[in-house]
Short mmCIF file of C-alpha atoms and ligand atoms in Angstrom, two decimals:
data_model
loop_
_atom_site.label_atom_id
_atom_site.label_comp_id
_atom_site.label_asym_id
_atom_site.label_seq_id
_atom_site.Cartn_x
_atom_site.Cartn_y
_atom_site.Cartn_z
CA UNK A 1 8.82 7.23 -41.65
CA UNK A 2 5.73 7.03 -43.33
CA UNK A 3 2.58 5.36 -42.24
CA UNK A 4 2.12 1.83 -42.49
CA UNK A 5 5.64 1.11 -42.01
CA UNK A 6 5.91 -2.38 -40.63
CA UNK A 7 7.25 -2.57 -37.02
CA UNK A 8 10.23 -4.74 -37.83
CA UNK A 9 11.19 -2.20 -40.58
CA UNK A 10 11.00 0.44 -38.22
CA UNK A 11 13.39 -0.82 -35.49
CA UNK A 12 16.02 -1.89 -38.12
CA UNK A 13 16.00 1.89 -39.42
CA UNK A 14 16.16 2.63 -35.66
CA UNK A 15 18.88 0.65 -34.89
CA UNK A 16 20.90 2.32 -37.80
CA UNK A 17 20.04 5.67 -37.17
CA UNK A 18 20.47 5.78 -32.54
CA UNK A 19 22.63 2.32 -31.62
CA UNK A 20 25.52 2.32 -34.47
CA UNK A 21 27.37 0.10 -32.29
CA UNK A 22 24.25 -2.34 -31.69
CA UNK A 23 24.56 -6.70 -32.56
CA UNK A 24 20.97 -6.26 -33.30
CA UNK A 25 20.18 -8.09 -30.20
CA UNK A 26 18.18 -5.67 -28.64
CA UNK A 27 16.01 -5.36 -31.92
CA UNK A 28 15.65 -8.89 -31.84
CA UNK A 29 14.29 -9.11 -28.57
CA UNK A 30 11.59 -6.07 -29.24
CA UNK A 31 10.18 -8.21 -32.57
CA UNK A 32 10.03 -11.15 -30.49
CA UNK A 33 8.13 -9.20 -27.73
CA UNK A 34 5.33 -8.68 -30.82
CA UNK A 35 5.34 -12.14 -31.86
CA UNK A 36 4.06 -12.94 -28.48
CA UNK A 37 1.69 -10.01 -28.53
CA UNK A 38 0.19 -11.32 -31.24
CA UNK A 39 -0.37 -15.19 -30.00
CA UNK A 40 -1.97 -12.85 -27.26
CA UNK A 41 -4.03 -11.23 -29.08
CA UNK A 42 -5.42 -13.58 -31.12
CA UNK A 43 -6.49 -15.74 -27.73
CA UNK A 44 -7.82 -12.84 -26.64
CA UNK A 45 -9.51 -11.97 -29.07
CA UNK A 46 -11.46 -15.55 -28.94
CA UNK A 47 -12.23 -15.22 -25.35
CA UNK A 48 -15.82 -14.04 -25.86
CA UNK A 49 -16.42 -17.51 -27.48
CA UNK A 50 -15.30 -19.38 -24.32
CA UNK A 51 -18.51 -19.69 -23.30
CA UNK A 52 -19.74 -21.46 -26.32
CA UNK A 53 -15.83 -23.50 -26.95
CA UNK A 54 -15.13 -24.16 -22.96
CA UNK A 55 -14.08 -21.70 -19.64
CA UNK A 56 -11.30 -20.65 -18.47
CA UNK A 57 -9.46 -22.40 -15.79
CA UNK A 58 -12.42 -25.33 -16.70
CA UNK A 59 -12.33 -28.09 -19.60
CA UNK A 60 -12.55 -27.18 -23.17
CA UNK A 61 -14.85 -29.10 -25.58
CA UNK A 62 -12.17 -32.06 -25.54
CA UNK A 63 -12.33 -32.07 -22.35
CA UNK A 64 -8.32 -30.58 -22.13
CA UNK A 65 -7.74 -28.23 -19.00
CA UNK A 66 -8.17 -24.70 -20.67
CA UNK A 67 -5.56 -21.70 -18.85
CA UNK A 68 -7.09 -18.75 -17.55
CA UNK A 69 -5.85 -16.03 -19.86
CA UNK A 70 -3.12 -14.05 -17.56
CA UNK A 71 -1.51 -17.28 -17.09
CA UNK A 72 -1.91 -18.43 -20.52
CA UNK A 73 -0.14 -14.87 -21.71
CA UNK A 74 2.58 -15.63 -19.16
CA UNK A 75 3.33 -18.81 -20.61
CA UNK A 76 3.43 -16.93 -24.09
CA UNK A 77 5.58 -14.53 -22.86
CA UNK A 78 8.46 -17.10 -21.28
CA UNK A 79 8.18 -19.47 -24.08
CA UNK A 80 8.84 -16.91 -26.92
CA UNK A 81 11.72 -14.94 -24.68
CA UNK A 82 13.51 -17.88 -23.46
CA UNK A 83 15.60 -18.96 -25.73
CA UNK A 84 16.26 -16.10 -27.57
CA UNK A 85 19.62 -15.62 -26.21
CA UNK A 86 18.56 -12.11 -25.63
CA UNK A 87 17.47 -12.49 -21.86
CA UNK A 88 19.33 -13.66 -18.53
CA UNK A 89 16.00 -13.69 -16.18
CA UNK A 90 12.62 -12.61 -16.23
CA UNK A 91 10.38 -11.20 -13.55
CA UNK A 92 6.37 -11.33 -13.83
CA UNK A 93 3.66 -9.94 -11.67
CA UNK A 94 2.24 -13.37 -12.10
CA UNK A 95 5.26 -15.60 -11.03
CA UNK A 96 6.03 -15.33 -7.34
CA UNK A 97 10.27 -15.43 -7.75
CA UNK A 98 12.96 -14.15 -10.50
CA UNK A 99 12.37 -16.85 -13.53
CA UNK A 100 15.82 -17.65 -15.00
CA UNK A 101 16.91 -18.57 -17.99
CA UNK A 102 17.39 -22.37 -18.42
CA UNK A 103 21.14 -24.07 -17.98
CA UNK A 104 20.63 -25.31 -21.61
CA UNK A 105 19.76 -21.91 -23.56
CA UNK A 106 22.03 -19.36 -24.43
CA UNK A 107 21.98 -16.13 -21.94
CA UNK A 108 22.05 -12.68 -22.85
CA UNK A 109 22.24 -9.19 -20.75
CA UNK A 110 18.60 -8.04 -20.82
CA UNK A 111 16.00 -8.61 -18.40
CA UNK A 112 12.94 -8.88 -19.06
CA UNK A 113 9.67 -7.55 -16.31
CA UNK A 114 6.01 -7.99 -17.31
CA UNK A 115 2.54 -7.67 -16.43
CA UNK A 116 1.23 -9.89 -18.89
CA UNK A 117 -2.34 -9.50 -18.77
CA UNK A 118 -3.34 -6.54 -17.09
CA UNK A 119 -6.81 -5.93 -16.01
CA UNK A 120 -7.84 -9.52 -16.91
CA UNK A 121 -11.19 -8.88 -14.87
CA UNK A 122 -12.44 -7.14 -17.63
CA UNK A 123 -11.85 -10.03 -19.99
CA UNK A 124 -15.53 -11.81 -19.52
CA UNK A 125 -16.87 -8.27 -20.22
CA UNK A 126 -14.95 -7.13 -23.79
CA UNK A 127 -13.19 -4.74 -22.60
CA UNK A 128 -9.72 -3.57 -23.41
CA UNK A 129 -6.38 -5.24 -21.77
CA UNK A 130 -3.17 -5.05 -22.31
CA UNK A 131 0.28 -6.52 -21.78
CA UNK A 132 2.95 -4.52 -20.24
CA UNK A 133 6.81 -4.50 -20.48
CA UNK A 134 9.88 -3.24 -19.64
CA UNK A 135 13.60 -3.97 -20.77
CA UNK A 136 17.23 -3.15 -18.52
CA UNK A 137 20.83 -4.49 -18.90
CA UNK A 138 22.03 -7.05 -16.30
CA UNK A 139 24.15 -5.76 -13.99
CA UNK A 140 25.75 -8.51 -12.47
CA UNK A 141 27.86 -11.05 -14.64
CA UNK A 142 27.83 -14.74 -13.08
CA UNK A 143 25.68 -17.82 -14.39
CA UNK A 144 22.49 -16.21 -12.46
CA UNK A 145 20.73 -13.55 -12.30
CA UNK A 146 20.54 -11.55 -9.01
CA UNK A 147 18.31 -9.29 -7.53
CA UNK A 148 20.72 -6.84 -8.28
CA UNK A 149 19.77 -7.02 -11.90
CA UNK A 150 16.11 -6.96 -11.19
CA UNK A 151 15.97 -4.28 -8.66
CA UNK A 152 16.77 -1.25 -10.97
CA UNK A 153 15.24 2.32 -10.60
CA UNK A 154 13.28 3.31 -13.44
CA UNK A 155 15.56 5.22 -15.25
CA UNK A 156 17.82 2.61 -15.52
CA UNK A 157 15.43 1.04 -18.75
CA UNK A 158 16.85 0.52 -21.81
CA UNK A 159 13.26 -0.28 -22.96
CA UNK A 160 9.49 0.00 -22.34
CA UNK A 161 6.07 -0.69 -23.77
CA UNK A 162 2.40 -2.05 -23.95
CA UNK A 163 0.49 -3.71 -25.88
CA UNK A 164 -3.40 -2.76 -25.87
CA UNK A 165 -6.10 -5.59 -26.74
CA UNK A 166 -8.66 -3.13 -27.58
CA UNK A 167 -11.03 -2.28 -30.90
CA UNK A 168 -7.33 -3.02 -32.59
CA UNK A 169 -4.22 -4.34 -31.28
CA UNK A 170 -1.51 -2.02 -30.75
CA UNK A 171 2.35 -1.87 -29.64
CA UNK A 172 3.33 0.96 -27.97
CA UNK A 173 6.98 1.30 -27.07
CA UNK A 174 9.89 3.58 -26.37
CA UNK A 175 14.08 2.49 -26.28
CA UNK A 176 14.78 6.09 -25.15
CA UNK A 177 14.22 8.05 -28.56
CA UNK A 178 10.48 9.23 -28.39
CA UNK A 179 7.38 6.54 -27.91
CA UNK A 180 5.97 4.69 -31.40
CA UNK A 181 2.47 3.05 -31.63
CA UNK A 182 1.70 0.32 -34.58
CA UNK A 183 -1.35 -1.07 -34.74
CA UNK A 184 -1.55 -4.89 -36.19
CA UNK A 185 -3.08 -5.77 -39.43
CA UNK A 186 -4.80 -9.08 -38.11
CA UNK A 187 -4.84 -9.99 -41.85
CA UNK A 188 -1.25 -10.14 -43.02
CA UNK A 189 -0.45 -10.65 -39.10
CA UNK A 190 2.03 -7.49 -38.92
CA UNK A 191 1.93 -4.20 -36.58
CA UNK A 192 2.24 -1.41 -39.15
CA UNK A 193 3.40 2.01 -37.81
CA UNK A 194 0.08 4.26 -37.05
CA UNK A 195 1.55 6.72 -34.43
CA UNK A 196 5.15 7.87 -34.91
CA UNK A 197 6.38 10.19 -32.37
CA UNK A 198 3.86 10.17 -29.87
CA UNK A 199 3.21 13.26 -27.42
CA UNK A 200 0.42 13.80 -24.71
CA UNK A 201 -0.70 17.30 -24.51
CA UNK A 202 1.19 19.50 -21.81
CA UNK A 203 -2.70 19.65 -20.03
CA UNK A 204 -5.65 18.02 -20.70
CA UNK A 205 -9.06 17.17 -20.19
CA UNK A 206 -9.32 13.91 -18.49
CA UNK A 207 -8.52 12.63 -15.06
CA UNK A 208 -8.81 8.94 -14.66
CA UNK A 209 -8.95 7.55 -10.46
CA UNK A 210 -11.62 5.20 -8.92
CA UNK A 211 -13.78 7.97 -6.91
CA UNK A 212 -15.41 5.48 -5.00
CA UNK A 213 -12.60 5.18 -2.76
CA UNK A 214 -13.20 8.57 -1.75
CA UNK A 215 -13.69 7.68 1.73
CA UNK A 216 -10.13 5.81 1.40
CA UNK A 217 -8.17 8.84 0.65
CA UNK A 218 -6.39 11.34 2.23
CA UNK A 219 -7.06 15.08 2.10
CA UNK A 220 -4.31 15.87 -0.83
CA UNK A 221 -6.25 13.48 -3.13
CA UNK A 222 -9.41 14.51 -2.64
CA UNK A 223 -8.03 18.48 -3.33
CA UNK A 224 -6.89 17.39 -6.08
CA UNK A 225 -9.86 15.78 -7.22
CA UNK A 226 -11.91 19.02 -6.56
CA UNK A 227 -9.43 20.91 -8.45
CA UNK A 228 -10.01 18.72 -11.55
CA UNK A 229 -13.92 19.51 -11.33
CA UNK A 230 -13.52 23.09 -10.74
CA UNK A 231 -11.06 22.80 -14.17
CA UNK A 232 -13.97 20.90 -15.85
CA UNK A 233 -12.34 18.07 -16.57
CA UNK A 234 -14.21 14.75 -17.54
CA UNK A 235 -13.75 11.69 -15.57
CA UNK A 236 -12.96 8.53 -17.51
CA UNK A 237 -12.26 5.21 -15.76
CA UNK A 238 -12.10 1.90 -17.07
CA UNK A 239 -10.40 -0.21 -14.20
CA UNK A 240 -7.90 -1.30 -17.09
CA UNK A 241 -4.59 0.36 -16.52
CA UNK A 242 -3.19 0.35 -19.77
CA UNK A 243 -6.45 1.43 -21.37
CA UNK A 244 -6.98 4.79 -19.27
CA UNK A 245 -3.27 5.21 -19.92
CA UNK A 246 -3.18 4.92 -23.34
CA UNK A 247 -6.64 6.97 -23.48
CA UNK A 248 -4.64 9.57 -21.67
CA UNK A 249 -1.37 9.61 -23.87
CA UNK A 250 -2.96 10.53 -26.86
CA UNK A 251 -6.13 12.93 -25.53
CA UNK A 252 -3.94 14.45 -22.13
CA UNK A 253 -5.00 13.56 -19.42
CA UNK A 254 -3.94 11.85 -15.57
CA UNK A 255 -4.28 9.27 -14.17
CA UNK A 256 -4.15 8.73 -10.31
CA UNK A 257 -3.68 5.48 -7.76
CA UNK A 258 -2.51 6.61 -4.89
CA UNK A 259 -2.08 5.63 -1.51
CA UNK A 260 -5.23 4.97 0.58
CA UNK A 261 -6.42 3.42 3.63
CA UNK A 262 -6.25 -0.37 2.04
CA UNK A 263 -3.61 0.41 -0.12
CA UNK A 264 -1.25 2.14 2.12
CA UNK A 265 1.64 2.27 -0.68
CA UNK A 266 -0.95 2.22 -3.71
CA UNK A 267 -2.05 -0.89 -5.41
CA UNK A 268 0.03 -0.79 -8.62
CA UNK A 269 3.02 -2.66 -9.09
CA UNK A 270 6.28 -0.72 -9.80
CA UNK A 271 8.55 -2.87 -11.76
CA UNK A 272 5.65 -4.03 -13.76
CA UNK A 273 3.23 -1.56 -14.21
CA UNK A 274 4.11 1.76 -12.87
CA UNK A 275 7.96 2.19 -13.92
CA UNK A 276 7.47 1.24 -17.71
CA UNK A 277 4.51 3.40 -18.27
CA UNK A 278 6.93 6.04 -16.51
CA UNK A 279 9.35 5.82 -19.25
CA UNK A 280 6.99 6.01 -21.82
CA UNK A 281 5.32 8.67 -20.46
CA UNK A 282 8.48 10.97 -19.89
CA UNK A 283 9.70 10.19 -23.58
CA UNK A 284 6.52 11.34 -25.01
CA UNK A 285 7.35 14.50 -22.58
CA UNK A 286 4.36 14.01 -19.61
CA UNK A 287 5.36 13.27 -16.19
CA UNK A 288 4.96 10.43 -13.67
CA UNK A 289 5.27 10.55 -9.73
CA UNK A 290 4.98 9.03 -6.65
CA UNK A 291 2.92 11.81 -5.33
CA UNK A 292 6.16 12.92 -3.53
CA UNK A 293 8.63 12.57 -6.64
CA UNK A 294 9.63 10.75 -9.58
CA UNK A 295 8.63 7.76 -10.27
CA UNK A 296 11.71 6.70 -12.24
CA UNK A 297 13.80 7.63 -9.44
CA UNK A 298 12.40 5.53 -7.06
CA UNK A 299 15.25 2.37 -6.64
CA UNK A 300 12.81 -0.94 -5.80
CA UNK A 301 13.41 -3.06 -2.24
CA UNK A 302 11.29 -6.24 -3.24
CA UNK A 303 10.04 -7.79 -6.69
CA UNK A 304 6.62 -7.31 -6.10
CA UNK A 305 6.63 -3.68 -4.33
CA UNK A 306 3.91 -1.67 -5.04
CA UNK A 307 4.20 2.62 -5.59
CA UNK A 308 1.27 4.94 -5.79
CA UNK A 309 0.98 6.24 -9.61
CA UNK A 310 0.23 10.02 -10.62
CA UNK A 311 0.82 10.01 -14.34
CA UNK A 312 -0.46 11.89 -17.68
CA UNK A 313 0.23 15.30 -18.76
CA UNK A 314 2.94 17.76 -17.28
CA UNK A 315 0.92 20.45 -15.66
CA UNK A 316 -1.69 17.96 -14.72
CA UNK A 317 0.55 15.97 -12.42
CA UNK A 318 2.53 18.74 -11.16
CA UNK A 319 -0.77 20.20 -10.17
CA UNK A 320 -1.82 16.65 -8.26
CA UNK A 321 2.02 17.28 -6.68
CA UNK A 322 1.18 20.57 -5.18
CA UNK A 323 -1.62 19.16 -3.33
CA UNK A 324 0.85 16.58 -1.70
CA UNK A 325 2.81 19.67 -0.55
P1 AHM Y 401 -4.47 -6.56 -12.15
O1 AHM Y 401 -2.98 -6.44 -12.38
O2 AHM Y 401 -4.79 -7.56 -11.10
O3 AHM Y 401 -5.25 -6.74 -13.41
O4 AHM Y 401 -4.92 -5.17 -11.44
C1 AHM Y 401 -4.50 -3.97 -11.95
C2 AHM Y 401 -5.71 -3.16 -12.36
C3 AHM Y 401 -5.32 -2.05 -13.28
O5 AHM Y 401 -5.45 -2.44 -14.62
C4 AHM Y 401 -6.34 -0.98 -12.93
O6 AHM Y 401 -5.84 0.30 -13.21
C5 AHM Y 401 -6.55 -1.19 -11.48
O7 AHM Y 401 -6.24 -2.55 -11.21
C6 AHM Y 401 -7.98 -0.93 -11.07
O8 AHM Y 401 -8.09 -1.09 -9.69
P2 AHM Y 401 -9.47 -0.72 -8.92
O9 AHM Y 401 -10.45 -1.73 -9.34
O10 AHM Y 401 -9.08 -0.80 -7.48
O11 AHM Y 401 -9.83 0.67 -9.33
MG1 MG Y 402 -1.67 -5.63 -13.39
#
């Protein structure tokens, strides 16, 4: 489709052309995920004046209790999606248990897993954060949700994406049919299509891990990690997942968080972090793994489990594998 496209446009003529069967829920759902990305944005895009208009988890100037940002996107988040009739829970790396959909509004069969502010630490110092997401079917069919819905390898998603707060805002996604970027147009409020079709280079130039844990890892990493120098790669690391992700995507590039002496089984999250990325990854035909295999196979135990993360382009990981070997 050409440029510009807006992103509403885009999943209609998506619908039509891969889900012929489809009641159009499942598009409805993905254009209310941007209409909370963009009450995101626009908060976060005011949060270098809190300074001057109140802090964060402090009083504003009318003295009203102001939300710290992750909790304030959260909020966003579960007040857009809940009664949609789309949903039957949600899960959140920033509410402790399954969140489900009130008695009163009208369930659907998607759940619906977020991180929805990642890398807020970088807020008070402007630099890019982002939202992630990630969309599967219920599998059970009572009243409730179960674990059982929640619970899901990977490759179960029907859906997955990001949104990046950065020099623009833009939606990254993928249903399964390639991964689409639209960047929003703050002035008619609308994310127009900017990157159709994304792919991340079968190699590339970048690898993205926090080297001062060196003394944390074990001996694969730090192979690894001497293999990218000897390649000449450039490090880039901004502490902000979905910025050295999305960095990576569209230059090539990986991106490492593996297992070390603190974090035994990595510090990322799966359902919310690790698995979506994952699925976008794969669709825009890089790889993702555990280290030990793939990351979409991996079938969670707990809510909050947390998976080590090898992710970027193809050879790149599979070269990161063969130093777990
Ligand atoms: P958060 O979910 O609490 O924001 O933490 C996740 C962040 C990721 O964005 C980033 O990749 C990672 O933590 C950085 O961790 P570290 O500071 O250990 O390198
Ligand atoms: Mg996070």
């Amino acid at each position: 489709m050409e440029l510009g496209t807006t992103l509403t446009r885009f999943l209609i003529e998506q619908q039509r052309i891969h889900y012929k069967e489809a009641t159009g829920d499942f598009t409805g759902l993905l254009a209310d995920i941007a209409t909370a990305a963009k009450v995101i944005s626009r908060e976060v895009n005011k949060a270098g004046l809190i300074d001057i208009l109140g802090f964060q988890g402090s009083k504003n100037v009318h003295g009203e209790a102001v939300q710290k940002l992750d909790l304030f996107a959260n909020d966003v988040f579960v007040r857009t999606l809940s009664h949609t009739g789309h949903l039957i829970c949600m899960a959140s790396e920033e509410m402790d248990e399954i969140y489900q959909i009130p008695e009163a509004a009208k369930k659907g069969k998607y759940v619906f897993l977020m991180d929805p502010l990642d890398g807020s630490s970088n807020i008070d110092v402007n630099i890019s954060i982002g939202s992630i997401f990630s969309i599967y079917r219920r599998k059970s069919s009572g009243e409730k949700a179960t674990e059982e819905d929640i619970l899901q390898a990977g490759s179960n998603q029907a859906g997955a994406g990001y949104v990046i707060y950065g020099s623009s805002t833009m939606l990254v996604y993928t249903t399964g049919y390639g991964v689409h970027g639209f960047t929003l147009d703050p002035g008619i409020g609308e994310f127009l299509l900017s990157h159709e079709a994304i792919t991340i280079p079968n190699k590339g130039g970048i690898y993205s891990i926090n080297e001062a844990y060196t003394d944390r890892w074990d001996q694969a990493i730090r192979d690894y990690v001497a293999l990218a120098k000897a390649e000449k790669k450039t490090a880039r690391y901004v502490g902000s997942l979905v910025a050295d992700f999305h960095r990576n995507l569209l230059k090539g590039g990986i991106f490492l968080y593996p297992p070390d002496t603190q974090y035994p089984q990595g510090k990322l999250r799966l359902l919310y972090e690790a698995a979506p990325l994952a699925f976008i990854v794969e669709q825009a035909k890089g790889r993702a793994s555990t280290g030990t295999g793939r990351l979409l196979d991996v079938v969670p135990e707990k809510l909050h489990q947390c998976i080590p993360l090898i992710i970027g382009s193809v050879e790149d990981v599979k070269a990161a594998e063969a130093c777990f070997k």
